[in-house]
């Protein structure tokens, strides 16, 4: 059985690792992959956005399954292109992926469906947008409508910052076409958490909860990143919150999509803000989260392929998914300077030693092979992921492994899971 994983981040290494360990023992291909996926199978040369190249390879090589990791090929309709060639694909159609591809579309669906989320307005005219933020006040959130590689969101603390973000997007072309329209949303208060759910067009099965740490510096300071670490489960997501997430968020969203002739199949990530037990949607993503995937899949007990096949075949049920009772933590190591400019090509030392730490896997993100050495090849370099009998145990293993690894200017946060630790301390 041949499985192709599309993408080259930590999420894709984790998906490839989980699938490679499946009892069906599939042959793994990854495109373009990284130094971690190269150890699990064959890396191909097509970039994740090269939909024609990937389609050509699939026609010639007939994989039994293609799992698409990142949003860009999903929003570009790679699922539709491959399905038209008779290839089995895990990932939503281009129309369904618009939930991430257009913030305006996602808000319109949520508003029509009565999904809890912040109030918003959409603008293409900078003057009208600035007038709106002056009326509304700060803090306020400015989002580029389209895909902006994780850089299109500004949480403005002041009206001046909001106006600058509006002008950057609408006048300065900071995000190209993706920013030619902005969605301006009220700032939500509360605590963030992430839910990933598998959806087979009809049935929704939510995966274990997690919490991401988006800011670069400890105490959640500094610029936003793709995520500096995650842990699972996140106790802020109580049974009662989960019930609301299912009924008020997933069920309502899917029903509204269906009314518009859109069937959602794949994973739908709901970025949540939880305030006093009430979840609201901060954003939808049409893919697995990164680094949430590392933390969540580390706890998936047994095979994942049956659930993926059930998503594609429309036969998904809760019974296909079991969770290990252990807690997990993923600590992301980045290249110094990230999320701004950073060096590439620095040799990463002691990966084997870190992988030898008990209950720990080092997932690669921005890594590449240079001869027989593993070198940095991106800003997000590694996601060190550990399981433990409780959160402190998982954290202790993860940080032992992190401290074992070295590369020039390596940077990581020392306070992953700090909110959960505080909750534990406070009983
Ligand atoms: N961890 C945030 C994301 O995957 O978008």
Tab-separated table of C-alpha atoms and ligand atoms in Angstrom:
chain	number	residue	atom	x	y	z
A	1	UNK	CA	0.000	0.000	0.000
A	2	UNK	CA	1.412	3.391	-1.046
A	3	UNK	CA	0.593	6.535	0.915
A	4	UNK	CA	1.657	10.010	-0.197
A	5	UNK	CA	1.796	12.787	2.420
A	6	UNK	CA	1.846	16.294	0.926
A	7	UNK	CA	3.839	18.948	2.834
A	8	UNK	CA	7.137	19.400	4.638
A	9	UNK	CA	6.422	20.634	8.153
A	10	UNK	CA	6.250	19.118	11.611
A	11	UNK	CA	2.602	18.259	10.981
A	12	UNK	CA	3.543	16.235	7.913
A	13	UNK	CA	6.410	14.411	9.634
A	14	UNK	CA	3.972	13.520	12.423
A	15	UNK	CA	1.312	12.293	9.969
A	16	UNK	CA	3.923	10.286	8.053
A	17	UNK	CA	5.253	8.813	11.341
A	18	UNK	CA	1.779	7.809	12.495
A	19	UNK	CA	0.947	6.246	9.124
A	20	UNK	CA	4.358	4.509	8.849
A	21	UNK	CA	3.656	2.848	12.218
A	22	UNK	CA	0.232	1.610	11.125
A	23	UNK	CA	-0.214	-2.162	11.215
A	24	UNK	CA	-0.986	-2.059	7.452
A	25	UNK	CA	2.710	-1.059	7.051
A	26	UNK	CA	2.202	1.300	4.101
A	27	UNK	CA	5.068	2.485	1.943
A	28	UNK	CA	5.421	6.205	2.701
A	29	UNK	CA	6.113	8.942	0.187
A	30	UNK	CA	6.285	12.595	1.184
A	31	UNK	CA	6.431	15.638	-1.030
A	32	UNK	CA	8.610	17.570	-0.571
A	33	UNK	CA	9.131	16.224	2.976
A	34	UNK	CA	12.079	16.957	5.250
A	35	UNK	CA	14.999	15.083	6.807
A	36	UNK	CA	12.590	13.378	9.231
A	37	UNK	CA	10.238	12.043	6.564
A	38	UNK	CA	13.285	10.851	4.564
A	39	UNK	CA	13.864	8.314	7.359
A	40	UNK	CA	10.328	6.949	6.980
A	41	UNK	CA	10.158	6.589	3.212
A	42	UNK	CA	10.836	8.449	-0.010
A	43	UNK	CA	10.824	12.217	-0.368
A	44	UNK	CA	9.645	13.533	-3.741
A	45	UNK	CA	10.733	16.822	-5.264
A	46	UNK	CA	7.332	18.493	-5.771
A	47	UNK	CA	6.608	21.472	-3.554
A	48	UNK	CA	3.324	21.231	-1.650
A	49	UNK	CA	1.896	23.970	-3.911
A	50	UNK	CA	2.909	22.224	-7.137
A	51	UNK	CA	-0.532	20.720	-7.690
A	52	UNK	CA	0.154	19.786	-11.313
A	53	UNK	CA	3.424	18.049	-10.424
A	54	UNK	CA	1.735	16.116	-7.606
A	55	UNK	CA	-1.177	15.179	-9.852
A	56	UNK	CA	1.226	13.934	-12.548
A	57	UNK	CA	3.102	11.779	-10.008
A	58	UNK	CA	-0.163	10.352	-8.678
A	59	UNK	CA	-1.404	9.435	-12.162
A	60	UNK	CA	1.904	7.697	-12.919
A	61	UNK	CA	2.332	5.990	-9.524
A	62	UNK	CA	-1.252	5.369	-8.381
A	63	UNK	CA	-0.882	5.789	-4.585
A	64	UNK	CA	-3.615	4.100	-2.544
A	65	UNK	CA	-4.056	7.226	-0.442
A	66	UNK	CA	-2.951	10.865	-0.503
A	67	UNK	CA	-3.003	12.840	2.763
A	68	UNK	CA	-2.745	16.589	2.174
A	69	UNK	CA	-1.204	18.526	5.068
A	70	UNK	CA	-1.069	22.280	4.318
A	71	UNK	CA	-3.855	24.715	3.504
A	72	UNK	CA	-2.397	26.098	0.247
A	73	UNK	CA	-2.835	22.948	-1.894
A	74	UNK	CA	-6.204	22.247	-0.227
A	75	UNK	CA	-7.464	25.732	-1.071
A	76	UNK	CA	-6.010	25.354	-4.579
A	77	UNK	CA	-8.298	22.326	-5.057
A	78	UNK	CA	-5.710	19.513	-5.004
A	79	UNK	CA	-8.284	17.145	-3.502
A	80	UNK	CA	-10.697	17.795	-6.387
A	81	UNK	CA	-7.930	17.435	-8.991
A	82	UNK	CA	-6.799	14.065	-7.603
A	83	UNK	CA	-10.296	12.714	-6.972
A	84	UNK	CA	-11.140	13.488	-10.610
A	85	UNK	CA	-8.323	11.048	-11.473
A	86	UNK	CA	-9.789	8.349	-9.214
A	87	UNK	CA	-7.194	8.834	-6.412
A	88	UNK	CA	-8.304	8.441	-2.762
A	89	UNK	CA	-7.608	11.663	-0.895
A	90	UNK	CA	-7.840	12.724	2.740
A	91	UNK	CA	-8.520	16.459	2.724
A	92	UNK	CA	-11.484	18.749	2.031
A	93	UNK	CA	-12.483	19.926	-1.443
A	94	UNK	CA	-11.404	23.392	-2.568
A	95	UNK	CA	-14.926	24.703	-1.879
A	96	UNK	CA	-14.930	23.315	1.682
A	97	UNK	CA	-11.366	24.552	2.312
A	98	UNK	CA	-12.658	28.113	1.802
A	99	UNK	CA	-13.449	28.007	5.523
A	100	UNK	CA	-9.740	28.731	5.884
A	101	UNK	CA	-9.074	30.228	2.432
A	102	UNK	CA	-11.414	33.172	3.024
A	103	UNK	CA	-11.911	34.635	6.486
A	104	UNK	CA	-14.917	36.532	5.091
A	105	UNK	CA	-16.510	33.265	3.877
A	106	UNK	CA	-15.901	31.602	7.248
A	107	UNK	CA	-17.504	34.535	9.085
A	108	UNK	CA	-20.466	34.596	6.694
A	109	UNK	CA	-21.074	30.868	7.272
A	110	UNK	CA	-20.769	31.254	11.051
A	111	UNK	CA	-23.096	34.243	11.133
A	112	UNK	CA	-25.728	32.493	9.003
A	113	UNK	CA	-25.427	29.327	11.105
A	114	UNK	CA	-25.533	31.060	14.504
A	115	UNK	CA	-22.068	29.795	15.460
A	116	UNK	CA	-20.604	31.697	18.431
A	117	UNK	CA	-17.877	33.999	17.121
A	118	UNK	CA	-16.951	37.696	17.344
A	119	UNK	CA	-18.809	40.464	15.472
A	120	UNK	CA	-17.106	41.507	12.231
A	121	UNK	CA	-17.193	43.670	9.127
A	122	UNK	CA	-15.346	43.280	5.826
A	123	UNK	CA	-13.637	46.115	3.940
A	124	UNK	CA	-11.751	46.804	0.738
A	125	UNK	CA	-11.682	50.594	1.254
A	126	UNK	CA	-8.991	51.670	3.772
A	127	UNK	CA	-10.811	54.867	4.792
A	128	UNK	CA	-14.027	53.021	5.614
A	129	UNK	CA	-12.032	50.362	7.479
A	130	UNK	CA	-10.167	52.981	9.560
A	131	UNK	CA	-13.418	54.787	10.311
A	132	UNK	CA	-14.862	51.459	11.551
A	133	UNK	CA	-11.948	50.813	13.940
A	134	UNK	CA	-12.154	54.363	15.271
A	135	UNK	CA	-15.838	53.757	16.072
A	136	UNK	CA	-15.243	50.279	17.467
A	137	UNK	CA	-12.079	51.045	19.473
A	138	UNK	CA	-9.191	48.751	20.440
A	139	UNK	CA	-8.166	46.043	21.035
A	140	UNK	CA	-9.439	44.855	17.676
A	141	UNK	CA	-8.356	42.184	15.206
A	142	UNK	CA	-7.440	42.838	11.561
A	143	UNK	CA	-7.262	39.794	9.283
A	144	UNK	CA	-6.239	39.550	5.645
A	145	UNK	CA	-9.143	37.754	3.967
A	146	UNK	CA	-7.047	35.194	2.088
A	147	UNK	CA	-4.168	32.854	2.901
A	148	UNK	CA	-1.133	34.777	4.139
A	149	UNK	CA	1.140	31.959	5.346
A	150	UNK	CA	0.171	32.566	8.974
A	151	UNK	CA	1.147	36.260	8.841
A	152	UNK	CA	-2.173	37.896	7.972
A	153	UNK	CA	-3.576	38.456	11.482
A	154	UNK	CA	-2.883	41.553	13.604
A	155	UNK	CA	-4.223	41.779	17.122
A	156	UNK	CA	-4.101	45.584	17.432
A	157	UNK	CA	-3.785	46.914	20.977
A	158	UNK	CA	-4.466	50.478	19.823
A	159	UNK	CA	-6.473	52.167	17.083
A	160	UNK	CA	-3.191	53.434	15.561
A	161	UNK	CA	-1.865	49.881	15.266
A	162	UNK	CA	-5.153	48.794	13.711
A	163	UNK	CA	-5.034	51.609	11.154
A	164	UNK	CA	-1.416	50.740	10.294
A	165	UNK	CA	-2.393	47.080	9.756
A	166	UNK	CA	-5.300	48.119	7.549
A	167	UNK	CA	-3.088	50.398	5.449
A	168	UNK	CA	-0.365	47.721	5.157
A	169	UNK	CA	-2.878	45.238	3.800
A	170	UNK	CA	-5.107	47.448	1.646
A	171	UNK	CA	-2.616	50.110	0.479
A	172	UNK	CA	0.828	48.567	1.036
A	173	UNK	CA	-0.091	45.216	-0.549
A	174	UNK	CA	1.652	43.498	2.401
A	175	UNK	CA	-0.170	40.216	1.724
A	176	UNK	CA	-0.704	40.539	-2.041
A	177	UNK	CA	-4.186	39.526	-3.224
A	178	UNK	CA	-4.802	37.756	0.102
A	179	UNK	CA	-4.895	41.172	1.764
A	180	UNK	CA	-6.918	43.108	-0.811
A	181	UNK	CA	-9.876	42.619	1.520
A	182	UNK	CA	-9.703	42.690	5.324
A	183	UNK	CA	-12.000	41.265	7.935
A	184	UNK	CA	-12.135	43.346	11.116
A	185	UNK	CA	-13.283	41.439	14.160
A	186	UNK	CA	-13.962	42.286	17.774
A	187	UNK	CA	-11.270	41.036	20.147
A	188	UNK	CA	-12.401	37.987	22.111
A	189	UNK	CA	-11.392	37.527	25.720
A	190	UNK	CA	-10.778	34.179	27.385
A	191	UNK	CA	-8.332	31.318	26.958
A	192	UNK	CA	-7.512	29.746	23.599
A	193	UNK	CA	-7.703	26.043	22.846
A	194	UNK	CA	-7.687	23.920	19.713
A	195	UNK	CA	-10.039	21.187	18.613
A	196	UNK	CA	-9.366	19.054	15.571
A	197	UNK	CA	-12.322	17.039	14.298
A	198	UNK	CA	-12.516	14.337	11.662
A	199	UNK	CA	-15.568	14.713	9.432
A	200	UNK	CA	-16.805	12.240	6.815
A	201	UNK	CA	-19.382	14.527	5.219
A	202	UNK	CA	-21.938	13.632	7.885
A	203	UNK	CA	-20.356	12.375	11.106
A	204	UNK	CA	-18.071	14.466	13.299
A	205	UNK	CA	-15.548	12.886	15.678
A	206	UNK	CA	-13.558	15.359	17.738
A	207	UNK	CA	-9.959	14.454	18.522
A	208	UNK	CA	-8.264	15.051	21.872
A	209	UNK	CA	-8.103	18.704	22.916
A	210	UNK	CA	-4.882	20.693	22.892
A	211	UNK	CA	-3.534	24.180	23.480
A	212	UNK	CA	-1.022	25.982	21.275
A	213	UNK	CA	1.385	28.816	22.244
A	214	UNK	CA	1.466	31.262	19.359
A	215	UNK	CA	3.768	34.039	20.623
A	216	UNK	CA	7.532	33.710	20.226
A	217	UNK	CA	8.508	34.663	23.783
A	218	UNK	CA	7.679	33.319	27.219
A	219	UNK	CA	4.623	34.726	29.011
A	220	UNK	CA	3.007	34.913	25.554
A	221	UNK	CA	4.895	38.016	24.491
A	222	UNK	CA	6.319	39.125	21.148
A	223	UNK	CA	5.148	38.467	17.605
A	224	UNK	CA	2.876	35.619	16.576
A	225	UNK	CA	4.445	32.476	15.168
A	226	UNK	CA	3.059	29.276	13.686
A	227	UNK	CA	3.138	27.890	17.238
A	228	UNK	CA	5.964	27.436	19.752
A	229	UNK	CA	4.558	24.403	21.517
A	230	UNK	CA	1.421	22.539	22.483
A	231	UNK	CA	0.113	20.080	25.011
A	232	UNK	CA	-2.782	17.642	25.189
A	233	UNK	CA	-5.259	17.270	26.780
A	234	UNK	CA	-6.152	20.882	27.656
A	235	UNK	CA	-8.351	20.825	30.747
A	236	UNK	CA	-9.970	24.162	29.819
A	237	UNK	CA	-11.872	22.035	27.277
A	238	UNK	CA	-14.275	20.384	29.702
A	239	UNK	CA	-16.978	17.865	28.738
A	240	UNK	CA	-19.493	20.686	28.740
A	241	UNK	CA	-17.285	22.845	26.457
A	242	UNK	CA	-16.832	19.863	24.112
A	243	UNK	CA	-20.591	19.353	23.876
A	244	UNK	CA	-21.014	23.016	22.918
A	245	UNK	CA	-18.189	22.782	20.388
A	246	UNK	CA	-19.880	19.809	18.742
A	247	UNK	CA	-23.423	21.160	18.739
A	248	UNK	CA	-22.970	24.914	18.418
A	249	UNK	CA	-19.863	24.937	16.214
A	250	UNK	CA	-19.359	21.790	14.145
A	251	UNK	CA	-22.973	20.709	13.630
A	252	UNK	CA	-24.193	24.217	12.797
A	253	UNK	CA	-21.271	24.965	10.451
A	254	UNK	CA	-21.644	21.699	8.549
A	255	UNK	CA	-25.406	22.164	8.208
A	256	UNK	CA	-24.905	25.668	6.782
A	257	UNK	CA	-22.269	24.405	4.348
A	258	UNK	CA	-24.606	21.622	3.276
A	259	UNK	CA	-27.377	24.153	2.586
A	260	UNK	CA	-24.949	25.738	0.152
A	261	UNK	CA	-24.121	22.411	-1.497
A	262	UNK	CA	-20.722	22.016	0.193
A	263	UNK	CA	-19.833	18.682	1.813
A	264	UNK	CA	-16.926	18.754	4.293
A	265	UNK	CA	-14.660	15.700	4.442
A	266	UNK	CA	-11.297	15.688	6.193
A	267	UNK	CA	-10.122	17.419	9.331
A	268	UNK	CA	-11.615	20.733	10.455
A	269	UNK	CA	-9.610	22.613	13.070
A	270	UNK	CA	-11.539	25.016	15.259
A	271	UNK	CA	-9.341	27.604	16.973
A	272	UNK	CA	-11.400	28.501	20.040
A	273	UNK	CA	-11.586	31.215	22.652
A	274	UNK	CA	-13.208	29.895	25.814
A	275	UNK	CA	-14.660	32.392	28.234
A	276	UNK	CA	-16.485	31.203	31.332
A	277	UNK	CA	-17.217	27.814	29.754
A	278	UNK	CA	-18.493	29.253	26.467
A	279	UNK	CA	-16.419	28.478	23.350
A	280	UNK	CA	-16.318	30.915	20.404
A	281	UNK	CA	-14.546	30.400	17.094
A	282	UNK	CA	-11.418	32.485	16.539
A	283	UNK	CA	-10.681	30.767	13.224
A	284	UNK	CA	-11.318	27.643	11.214
A	285	UNK	CA	-8.510	25.787	9.504
A	286	UNK	CA	-9.128	23.136	6.872
A	287	UNK	CA	-6.170	21.038	8.022
A	288	UNK	CA	-4.415	19.631	11.063
A	289	UNK	CA	-2.785	22.262	13.302
A	290	UNK	CA	0.939	22.550	13.810
A	291	UNK	CA	2.184	21.908	16.548
A	292	UNK	CA	-1.185	20.578	17.824
A	293	UNK	CA	-0.853	17.536	15.526
A	294	UNK	CA	2.399	16.512	17.201
A	295	UNK	CA	0.827	16.653	20.675
A	296	UNK	CA	-2.483	15.050	19.664
A	297	UNK	CA	-1.231	12.229	17.422
A	298	UNK	CA	1.349	11.248	20.068
A	299	UNK	CA	-1.666	10.264	22.189
A	300	UNK	CA	-3.567	8.414	19.421
A	301	UNK	CA	-3.651	4.785	20.504
A	302	UNK	CA	-3.409	2.284	17.644
A	303	UNK	CA	-3.885	2.677	13.915
A	304	UNK	CA	-4.949	5.886	12.220
A	305	UNK	CA	-5.535	4.486	8.720
A	306	UNK	CA	-8.968	2.982	9.529
A	307	UNK	CA	-10.217	6.404	10.661
A	308	UNK	CA	-8.760	8.124	7.591
A	309	UNK	CA	-10.370	5.559	5.311
A	310	UNK	CA	-13.663	5.959	7.170
A	311	UNK	CA	-13.551	9.735	6.577
A	312	UNK	CA	-13.150	9.114	2.852
A	313	UNK	CA	-15.796	6.356	2.743
A	314	UNK	CA	-18.382	8.156	4.898
A	315	UNK	CA	-18.315	5.538	7.676
A	316	UNK	CA	-16.645	7.434	10.529
A	317	UNK	CA	-17.514	6.504	14.099
A	318	UNK	CA	-16.149	7.260	17.588
A	319	UNK	CA	-15.131	3.613	18.004
A	320	UNK	CA	-12.348	3.994	15.431
A	321	UNK	CA	-10.362	6.311	17.690
A	322	UNK	CA	-8.826	5.625	21.096
A	323	UNK	CA	-6.608	7.837	23.221
A	324	UNK	CA	-3.685	6.964	25.441
A	325	UNK	CA	-4.294	8.164	28.983
A	326	UNK	CA	-0.878	9.857	29.064
A	327	UNK	CA	-0.398	13.591	28.659
A	328	UNK	CA	1.707	14.942	25.809
A	329	UNK	CA	3.834	18.000	25.209
A	330	UNK	CA	5.455	19.345	22.040
A	331	UNK	CA	8.215	21.954	22.402
A	332	UNK	CA	9.123	23.669	19.132
A	333	UNK	CA	12.775	24.576	18.523
A	334	UNK	CA	13.172	27.424	16.052
A	335	UNK	CA	16.065	29.170	14.321
A	336	UNK	CA	17.174	32.391	16.030
A	337	UNK	CA	15.416	35.383	14.460
A	338	UNK	CA	12.222	33.477	13.581
A	339	UNK	CA	9.493	34.640	12.854
A	340	UNK	CA	11.667	37.319	11.192
A	341	UNK	CA	14.871	36.578	9.279
A	342	UNK	CA	16.928	33.542	10.274
A	343	UNK	CA	19.852	31.467	9.036
A	344	UNK	CA	19.539	28.134	7.283
A	345	UNK	CA	22.065	25.362	6.792
A	346	UNK	CA	23.245	25.024	10.418
A	347	UNK	CA	24.090	21.465	11.474
A	348	UNK	CA	21.737	19.931	14.073
A	349	UNK	CA	23.558	17.771	16.624
A	350	UNK	CA	22.419	14.927	18.901
A	351	UNK	CA	19.092	14.036	17.289
A	352	UNK	CA	19.595	10.319	18.019
A	353	UNK	CA	20.307	11.039	21.679
A	354	UNK	CA	17.167	13.165	21.937
A	355	UNK	CA	15.067	10.467	20.257
A	356	UNK	CA	16.427	8.005	22.822
A	357	UNK	CA	14.854	9.955	25.714
A	358	UNK	CA	11.981	7.822	27.053
A	359	UNK	CA	8.580	8.291	25.370
A	360	UNK	CA	9.959	11.009	23.101
A	361	UNK	CA	9.912	11.582	19.346
A	362	UNK	CA	11.719	14.428	17.618
A	363	UNK	CA	9.492	15.568	14.784
A	364	UNK	CA	11.270	17.507	12.059
A	365	UNK	CA	9.906	20.651	10.412
A	366	UNK	CA	12.443	22.921	8.665
A	367	UNK	CA	15.232	20.367	8.268
A	368	UNK	CA	17.104	18.970	5.287
A	369	UNK	CA	19.872	16.480	4.630
A	370	UNK	CA	23.301	17.814	3.693
A	371	UNK	CA	25.229	14.655	2.899
A	372	UNK	CA	24.837	12.574	6.056
A	373	UNK	CA	24.168	15.598	8.273
A	374	UNK	CA	20.790	17.050	9.222
A	375	UNK	CA	20.761	20.834	8.825
A	376	UNK	CA	18.264	23.607	9.506
A	377	UNK	CA	16.182	24.562	6.468
A	378	UNK	CA	13.424	26.733	7.909
A	379	UNK	CA	12.417	28.893	10.857
A	380	UNK	CA	10.485	26.173	12.650
A	381	UNK	CA	13.067	23.436	12.934
A	382	UNK	CA	11.956	20.632	15.288
A	383	UNK	CA	8.999	19.680	17.494
A	384	UNK	CA	10.182	17.605	20.427
A	385	UNK	CA	7.213	15.587	21.618
A	386	UNK	CA	6.975	13.512	24.776
A	387	UNK	CA	4.360	11.487	26.603
A	388	UNK	CA	4.212	11.331	30.385
A	389	UNK	CA	2.016	9.893	33.110
A	390	UNK	CA	1.028	13.482	33.844
A	391	UNK	CA	1.845	16.890	32.399
A	392	UNK	CA	4.950	17.564	34.546
A	393	UNK	CA	6.360	14.156	33.547
A	394	UNK	CA	5.775	14.852	29.830
A	395	UNK	CA	7.336	18.316	30.190
A	396	UNK	CA	10.364	16.971	32.006
A	397	UNK	CA	11.084	14.414	29.247
A	398	UNK	CA	10.495	16.918	26.444
A	399	UNK	CA	12.860	19.504	27.937
A	400	UNK	CA	15.569	16.884	28.627
A	401	UNK	CA	15.431	16.020	24.910
A	402	UNK	CA	15.344	19.691	23.860
A	403	UNK	CA	18.424	20.452	25.942
A	404	UNK	CA	20.225	17.497	24.356
A	405	UNK	CA	19.856	18.961	20.842
A	406	UNK	CA	22.039	21.786	19.616
A	407	UNK	CA	22.254	23.948	16.528
A	408	UNK	CA	23.496	27.499	16.047
A	409	UNK	CA	21.108	30.121	17.486
A	410	UNK	CA	18.530	27.502	18.517
A	411	UNK	CA	15.632	29.078	20.415
A	412	UNK	CA	12.659	27.630	22.295
A	413	UNK	CA	10.225	28.629	24.994
A	414	UNK	CA	10.744	27.255	28.475
A	415	UNK	CA	7.149	27.771	29.571
A	416	UNK	CA	5.100	25.475	27.350
A	417	UNK	CA	1.861	24.486	29.116
A	418	UNK	CA	2.254	27.278	31.684
A	419	UNK	CA	-1.499	27.876	31.995
A	420	UNK	CA	-2.198	24.197	32.601
A	421	UNK	CA	0.623	24.017	35.155
A	422	UNK	CA	-0.864	26.991	36.981
A	423	UNK	CA	-4.245	25.262	37.000
A	424	UNK	CA	-2.591	22.148	38.455
A	425	UNK	CA	-0.820	24.201	41.110
A	426	UNK	CA	-4.059	25.934	42.041
A	427	UNK	CA	-5.828	22.562	42.302
B	1	LIG	N1	-1.058	26.117	15.506
B	1	LIG	C1	-1.745	26.996	14.666
B	1	LIG	C2	-2.043	26.509	13.333
B	1	LIG	O1	-1.756	25.391	12.983
B	1	LIG	O2	-2.578	27.281	12.551
